[in-house]
Short mmCIF file of C-alpha atoms in Angstrom, two decimals:
data_model
loop_
_atom_site.label_atom_id
_atom_site.label_comp_id
_atom_site.label_asym_id
_atom_site.label_seq_id
_atom_site.Cartn_x
_atom_site.Cartn_y
_atom_site.Cartn_z
CA UNK A 1 90.41 91.89 58.62
CA UNK A 2 86.98 90.57 58.61
CA UNK A 3 85.94 89.02 62.03
CA UNK A 4 85.15 85.49 62.22
CA UNK A 5 81.46 86.77 62.70
CA UNK A 6 81.72 88.96 59.58
CA UNK A 7 82.90 85.68 57.92
CA UNK A 8 80.52 83.41 58.79
CA UNK A 9 77.85 85.60 57.95
CA UNK A 10 79.29 86.22 54.18
CA UNK A 11 79.27 81.99 53.76
CA UNK A 12 75.80 81.67 54.52
CA UNK A 13 73.79 85.12 53.47
CA UNK A 14 70.54 84.90 55.38
CA UNK A 15 68.25 87.88 55.77
CA UNK A 16 69.71 90.43 59.11
CA UNK A 17 66.22 89.43 61.14
CA UNK A 18 67.61 85.53 61.03
CA UNK A 19 70.95 87.28 61.71
CA UNK A 20 69.47 88.72 64.69
CA UNK A 21 67.94 85.98 66.70
CA UNK A 22 70.61 83.81 66.58
CA UNK A 23 72.94 86.17 67.26
CA UNK A 24 73.02 87.34 71.36
CA UNK A 25 72.23 90.37 72.74
CA UNK A 26 74.93 92.67 74.83
CA UNK A 27 73.75 92.63 78.12
CA UNK A 28 74.63 96.33 79.66
CA UNK A 29 75.39 96.23 82.80
CA UNK A 30 72.20 99.69 84.51
CA UNK A 31 74.57 101.95 87.10
CA UNK A 32 73.87 104.29 89.71
CA UNK A 33 73.01 107.63 89.52
CA UNK A 34 70.39 106.47 86.69
CA UNK A 35 67.52 108.80 86.66
CA UNK A 36 64.90 107.66 84.96
CA UNK A 37 63.54 110.88 83.78
CA UNK A 38 67.43 111.66 82.45
CA UNK A 39 67.49 112.46 79.45
CA UNK A 40 71.31 111.49 78.51
CA UNK A 41 72.93 107.55 78.93
CA UNK A 42 76.71 107.62 79.08
CA UNK A 43 78.12 103.74 78.42
CA UNK A 44 81.76 102.41 79.17
CA UNK A 45 82.62 99.45 79.86
CA UNK A 46 79.24 97.81 79.28
CA UNK A 47 77.83 100.00 82.58
CA UNK A 48 75.42 103.00 81.73
CA UNK A 49 74.51 105.88 83.46
CA UNK A 50 71.41 107.88 82.72
CA UNK A 51 71.98 111.60 83.75
CA UNK A 52 71.03 114.99 83.22
CA UNK A 53 72.49 116.22 79.88
CA UNK A 54 72.22 120.16 81.22
CA UNK A 55 74.27 119.40 84.09
CA UNK A 56 77.09 117.83 82.78
CA UNK A 57 77.54 120.27 80.24
CA UNK A 58 77.58 123.16 82.76
CA UNK A 59 80.33 121.47 84.84
CA UNK A 60 82.13 120.37 81.94
CA UNK A 61 83.11 121.71 78.17
CA UNK A 62 84.06 119.00 76.73
CA UNK A 63 80.70 116.86 77.78
CA UNK A 64 78.99 119.83 76.21
CA UNK A 65 80.57 119.23 73.39
CA UNK A 66 80.29 115.76 73.41
CA UNK A 67 76.40 116.21 74.10
CA UNK A 68 76.50 118.87 70.78
CA UNK A 69 78.12 115.92 68.67
CA UNK A 70 75.50 113.13 70.01
CA UNK A 71 72.55 115.45 68.71
CA UNK A 72 74.01 115.77 65.92
CA UNK A 73 74.56 112.20 64.46
CA UNK A 74 71.22 111.29 66.60
CA UNK A 75 72.49 107.60 66.36
CA UNK A 76 71.12 104.45 67.93
CA UNK A 77 68.44 106.09 70.86
CA UNK A 78 68.06 104.11 74.48
CA UNK A 79 65.04 104.76 75.90
CA UNK A 80 64.65 107.94 73.64
CA UNK A 81 67.92 109.56 75.44
CA UNK A 82 71.44 109.73 73.30
CA UNK A 83 74.33 106.83 74.05
CA UNK A 84 77.53 108.68 74.27
CA UNK A 85 80.74 106.24 74.80
CA UNK A 86 83.66 106.96 77.28
CA UNK A 87 86.22 105.10 77.55
CA UNK A 88 87.14 105.42 81.33
CA UNK A 89 86.55 103.39 84.25
CA UNK A 90 83.19 102.55 85.10
CA UNK A 91 83.44 103.37 89.27
CA UNK A 92 85.70 106.29 88.70
CA UNK A 93 83.27 108.44 86.58
CA UNK A 94 80.41 106.50 88.62
CA UNK A 95 81.95 108.77 91.25
CA UNK A 96 82.19 111.65 89.26
CA UNK A 97 79.16 111.80 88.38
CA UNK A 98 77.72 111.07 92.05
CA UNK A 99 78.87 114.30 92.91
CA UNK A 100 77.91 116.03 90.08
CA UNK A 101 74.37 114.73 90.69
CA UNK A 102 74.45 115.43 94.59
CA UNK A 103 76.48 118.05 95.58
CA UNK A 104 75.92 117.00 98.88
CA UNK A 105 78.54 113.83 98.07
CA UNK A 106 82.73 115.51 98.77
CA UNK A 107 81.33 119.07 97.51
CA UNK A 108 79.98 120.84 100.53
CA UNK A 109 81.96 122.05 103.16
CA UNK A 110 81.34 120.48 105.74
CA UNK A 111 82.19 117.47 103.57
CA UNK A 112 85.80 118.75 104.77
CA UNK A 113 86.37 116.89 107.56
CA UNK A 114 85.57 113.70 106.49
CA UNK A 115 88.33 111.74 105.10
CA UNK A 116 88.36 111.44 101.40
CA UNK A 117 88.83 107.16 100.43
CA UNK A 118 91.80 107.17 96.96
CA UNK A 119 89.52 105.89 95.16
CA UNK A 120 87.24 108.30 95.29
CA UNK A 121 90.59 111.24 94.94
CA UNK A 122 91.77 108.97 92.16
CA UNK A 123 88.46 109.43 90.13
CA UNK A 124 88.46 113.33 90.93
CA UNK A 125 91.73 113.34 89.98
CA UNK A 126 91.37 111.46 86.58
CA UNK A 127 88.17 112.65 85.18
CA UNK A 128 88.49 115.99 86.16
CA UNK A 129 91.47 116.38 84.85
CA UNK A 130 89.92 114.70 81.49
CA UNK A 131 86.68 116.81 81.34
CA UNK A 132 88.21 120.24 83.17
CA UNK A 133 85.31 119.73 85.78
CA UNK A 134 87.85 122.50 87.99
CA UNK A 135 86.12 122.74 90.93
CA UNK A 136 85.40 118.64 91.22
CA UNK A 137 89.42 118.64 90.57
CA UNK A 138 90.09 121.55 92.73
CA UNK A 139 88.95 119.02 95.40
CA UNK A 140 90.83 116.43 95.57
CA UNK A 141 94.20 119.05 95.48
CA UNK A 142 92.82 120.97 98.57
CA UNK A 143 92.98 116.98 99.90
CA UNK A 144 96.26 116.66 98.67
CA UNK A 145 97.15 119.84 100.03
CA UNK A 146 96.71 119.33 104.07
CA UNK A 147 97.61 116.34 103.39
CA UNK A 148 101.22 116.52 101.85
CA UNK A 149 101.35 120.34 102.66
CA UNK A 150 104.31 122.65 101.02
CA UNK A 151 105.52 124.52 103.70
CA UNK A 152 107.13 124.39 106.91
CA UNK A 153 104.62 125.46 109.28
CA UNK A 154 102.17 123.19 107.98
CA UNK A 155 104.47 120.19 107.24
CA UNK A 156 105.03 120.30 111.38
CA UNK A 157 101.79 120.25 111.71
CA UNK A 158 101.30 117.66 109.67
CA UNK A 159 104.11 114.87 111.65
CA UNK A 160 101.58 116.24 114.65
CA UNK A 161 98.16 114.75 113.70
CA UNK A 162 98.94 112.62 110.54
CA UNK A 163 96.72 113.65 107.22
CA UNK A 164 93.60 110.82 108.42
CA UNK A 165 91.82 114.19 108.62
CA UNK A 166 91.82 114.42 104.61
CA UNK A 167 92.54 111.27 102.81
CA UNK A 168 91.25 107.54 104.13
CA UNK A 169 94.71 105.54 103.52
CA UNK A 170 94.83 101.49 103.96
CA UNK A 171 98.64 101.04 105.23
CA UNK A 172 98.00 97.72 105.00
CA UNK A 173 96.97 97.53 101.31
CA UNK A 174 100.28 99.89 99.96
CA UNK A 175 97.91 103.16 99.20
CA UNK A 176 100.02 105.53 100.20
CA UNK A 177 102.22 104.14 97.51
CA UNK A 178 99.56 103.70 94.92
CA UNK A 179 99.22 107.95 96.31
CA UNK A 180 103.01 108.54 94.69
CA UNK A 181 101.75 106.62 91.34
CA UNK A 182 98.91 109.03 91.32
CA UNK A 183 100.48 112.16 92.05
CA UNK A 184 103.16 111.70 89.56
CA UNK A 185 99.85 110.69 86.58
CA UNK A 186 98.45 113.83 87.72
CA UNK A 187 101.74 115.86 87.55
CA UNK A 188 100.32 117.82 91.21
CA UNK A 189 104.84 116.73 91.90
CA UNK A 190 104.10 120.09 94.52
CA UNK A 191 103.24 117.36 96.75
CA UNK A 192 105.74 114.57 96.50
CA UNK A 193 107.95 114.99 98.79
CA UNK A 194 106.24 115.01 101.82
CA UNK A 195 104.62 112.12 100.44
CA UNK A 196 108.23 110.00 99.79
CA UNK A 197 108.85 111.28 103.73
CA UNK A 198 106.03 109.39 105.03
CA UNK A 199 106.35 106.68 102.60
CA UNK A 200 110.01 107.01 104.27
CA UNK A 201 109.01 106.33 107.59
CA UNK A 202 106.54 104.18 107.18
CA UNK A 203 108.81 101.52 105.62
CA UNK A 204 111.40 101.92 108.56
CA UNK A 205 108.72 101.75 111.68
CA UNK A 206 109.35 97.98 113.35
CA UNK A 207 108.11 94.91 110.91
CA UNK A 208 105.41 93.82 114.13
CA UNK A 209 103.95 97.61 113.68
CA UNK A 210 100.75 98.06 112.16
CA UNK A 211 101.51 101.26 110.72
CA UNK A 212 104.67 99.44 108.60
CA UNK A 213 104.58 99.43 105.01
CA UNK A 214 108.02 98.44 102.87
CA UNK A 215 108.41 100.86 99.88
CA UNK A 216 108.51 96.90 97.58
CA UNK A 217 104.88 96.78 98.69
CA UNK A 218 103.71 93.98 96.23
CA UNK A 219 101.04 94.79 93.13
CA UNK A 220 97.40 93.36 93.49
CA UNK A 221 98.01 90.02 92.74
CA UNK A 222 101.51 91.00 91.31
CA UNK A 223 105.80 90.66 92.44
CA UNK A 224 105.90 94.06 91.15
CA UNK A 225 106.10 96.74 93.33
CA UNK A 226 103.41 99.47 93.80
CA UNK A 227 106.37 102.02 93.95
CA UNK A 228 108.65 102.31 90.53
CA UNK A 229 111.70 101.17 91.81
CA UNK A 230 113.51 104.34 90.43
CA UNK A 231 111.29 105.93 93.02
CA UNK A 232 112.48 103.42 95.70
CA UNK A 233 116.06 104.29 94.98
CA UNK A 234 114.91 108.05 95.77
CA UNK A 235 113.61 106.78 99.30
CA UNK A 236 116.54 105.23 100.46
CA UNK A 237 118.79 107.43 99.00
CA UNK A 238 117.17 110.03 101.22
CA UNK A 239 116.53 108.82 103.89
CA UNK A 240 120.25 108.35 104.69
CA UNK A 241 121.05 111.70 103.21
CA UNK A 242 117.97 112.99 105.66
CA UNK A 243 119.92 111.05 108.70
CA UNK A 244 122.94 112.33 108.30
CA UNK A 245 121.69 115.90 108.27
CA UNK A 246 120.40 115.03 111.51
CA UNK A 247 123.45 114.26 113.05
CA UNK A 248 125.71 117.12 111.06
CA UNK A 249 122.88 119.72 111.19
CA UNK A 250 119.59 119.14 113.02
CA UNK A 251 120.64 118.03 116.28
CA UNK A 252 124.48 119.75 116.05
CA UNK A 253 123.56 121.86 119.23
CA UNK A 254 123.15 118.24 120.83
CA UNK A 255 127.20 118.42 120.12
CA UNK A 256 127.70 121.88 121.56
CA UNK A 257 129.98 121.68 124.57
CA UNK A 258 130.06 125.67 126.32
CA UNK A 259 126.81 128.15 124.74
CA UNK A 260 128.14 131.95 125.84
CA UNK A 261 126.78 132.70 128.92
CA UNK A 262 125.81 129.42 129.73
CA UNK A 263 124.90 129.61 133.53
CA UNK A 264 125.24 126.44 133.99
CA UNK A 265 127.69 123.76 134.50
CA UNK A 266 125.29 120.25 133.42
CA UNK A 267 124.38 121.97 130.43
CA UNK A 268 127.41 119.64 129.05
CA UNK A 269 126.66 116.51 129.92
CA UNK A 270 122.85 116.63 129.39
CA UNK A 271 123.29 117.27 125.96
CA UNK A 272 125.62 114.77 125.26
CA UNK A 273 122.67 112.20 127.18
CA UNK A 274 120.27 113.48 124.84
CA UNK A 275 122.85 112.89 121.72
CA UNK A 276 123.13 109.15 122.86
CA UNK A 277 119.94 107.64 121.39
CA UNK A 278 119.30 110.26 118.63
CA UNK A 279 123.07 109.61 116.97
CA UNK A 280 122.28 105.99 117.56
CA UNK A 281 123.72 103.77 114.71
CA UNK A 282 119.80 101.98 113.77
CA UNK A 283 117.94 104.11 112.46
CA UNK A 284 114.38 104.01 112.84
CA UNK A 285 110.97 105.77 111.96
CA UNK A 286 110.93 108.23 115.06
CA UNK A 287 114.46 109.52 114.26
CA UNK A 288 112.90 110.78 111.08
CA UNK A 289 109.73 112.06 113.13
CA UNK A 290 111.89 115.03 114.39
CA UNK A 291 112.71 115.81 110.85
CA UNK A 292 109.70 118.03 111.11
CA UNK A 293 108.40 118.21 114.02
CA UNK A 294 108.01 121.13 117.09
CA UNK A 295 110.52 121.66 119.36
CA UNK A 296 109.96 119.08 122.36
CA UNK A 297 109.22 120.69 125.36
CA UNK A 298 110.73 118.51 127.96
CA UNK A 299 114.43 119.50 126.09
CA UNK A 300 114.32 122.92 126.91
CA UNK A 301 113.48 121.78 130.24
CA UNK A 302 117.31 119.99 131.08
CA UNK A 303 118.90 123.21 129.93
CA UNK A 304 119.16 126.99 131.61
CA UNK A 305 117.67 129.89 129.34
CA UNK A 306 120.37 131.08 127.38
CA UNK A 307 121.57 126.90 126.48
CA UNK A 308 117.71 126.57 125.66
CA UNK A 309 117.78 129.86 123.06
CA UNK A 310 120.44 128.29 121.20
CA UNK A 311 119.17 124.81 120.84
CA UNK A 312 116.03 125.78 119.64
CA UNK A 313 117.81 128.00 117.08
CA UNK A 314 120.03 126.20 115.67
CA UNK A 315 116.94 123.38 115.44
CA UNK A 316 115.24 125.78 113.44
CA UNK A 317 117.71 126.72 111.54
CA UNK A 318 118.20 123.08 110.67
CA UNK A 319 114.75 121.96 110.23
CA UNK A 320 114.71 124.98 107.20
CA UNK A 321 117.66 123.91 105.44
CA UNK A 322 116.10 120.37 105.91
CA UNK A 323 112.81 121.91 103.95
CA UNK A 324 114.54 124.06 101.43
CA UNK A 325 116.29 120.91 100.53
CA UNK A 326 113.28 118.46 100.25
CA UNK A 327 112.80 119.14 97.00
CA UNK A 328 116.71 118.11 95.45
CA UNK A 329 116.70 114.92 97.51
CA UNK A 330 113.75 113.43 94.78
CA UNK A 331 115.34 114.43 91.51
CA UNK A 332 112.72 117.40 92.00
CA UNK A 333 112.56 121.72 91.25
CA UNK A 334 113.32 123.69 93.71
CA UNK A 335 109.35 124.79 96.37
CA UNK A 336 108.56 127.77 94.71
CA UNK A 337 108.66 125.94 90.55
CA UNK A 338 106.57 123.23 92.06
CA UNK A 339 104.18 125.37 93.40
CA UNK A 340 104.46 127.76 91.02
CA UNK A 341 104.64 124.76 88.25
CA UNK A 342 103.42 121.72 89.75
CA UNK A 343 100.72 122.48 92.51
CA UNK A 344 97.37 122.49 89.68
#
């Protein structure tokens, strides 16, 4: 069907020049990066970027092929440059163009100690994947690997240090939940188990705690939760499973009455005293915090050497078991499959 403008033009014929004078000229926004000596203009949602064709072509075979088509078509030029129309988020495209034209922005090694904002991480993943800019996408994946590791030893470090040094997340805005969706969208499922576990620990915190974040945190402007209902259900079920396994496995040693070779008559009572707060009927985030955290050295001071050795062994074995089970709690493949197929 013809547009209203074309219908009006058919009823009231006029010269092309008269028609052009009567219609408002489209307005475009010049956005950084904009180089006066650039040789190609990228346009997305009426936002334009003037950049260097050679830089983009060298980093992306997709851009290289698009530029070849643009030169062959010889369409309208702007400031002597071909215009290439894209269908992307302008802000995300700007982040990637900035990084490609200025290696000091998130590309050089000296930026690895600086937390990457979620908006930039999402842009590097999405734009990097779409245009096959592998090193840009890899930078974002490296941040995810640090924040949500896939090895037990590194998971312990993350529980102790947090992920703030790798990715900057605003919990008051539900960024961690948004990140779950971004990970799914980019099929980087290997990082979901630990990301889900972080969501659960935030949800179980006291609502008055600034670090609290409900699994039902709503999307901006609407009442729909950020997290898919299926993922919320998975988190709820997983939290119950983990809390149960903490009693039956992780802290099973606190329920042991006697350890062979124990040279103290108070170890059994001290195990019982230690178990009381751990098996509180009202679970909170502190319970889950122990799941993959390091052994608490203060526990060792309560027991004889034989009991301490036994307790540590049971704790380590249970941690490994919990870690191995973690992906299945969220209906994901085993760790080896995740690493092989869903990590890049």
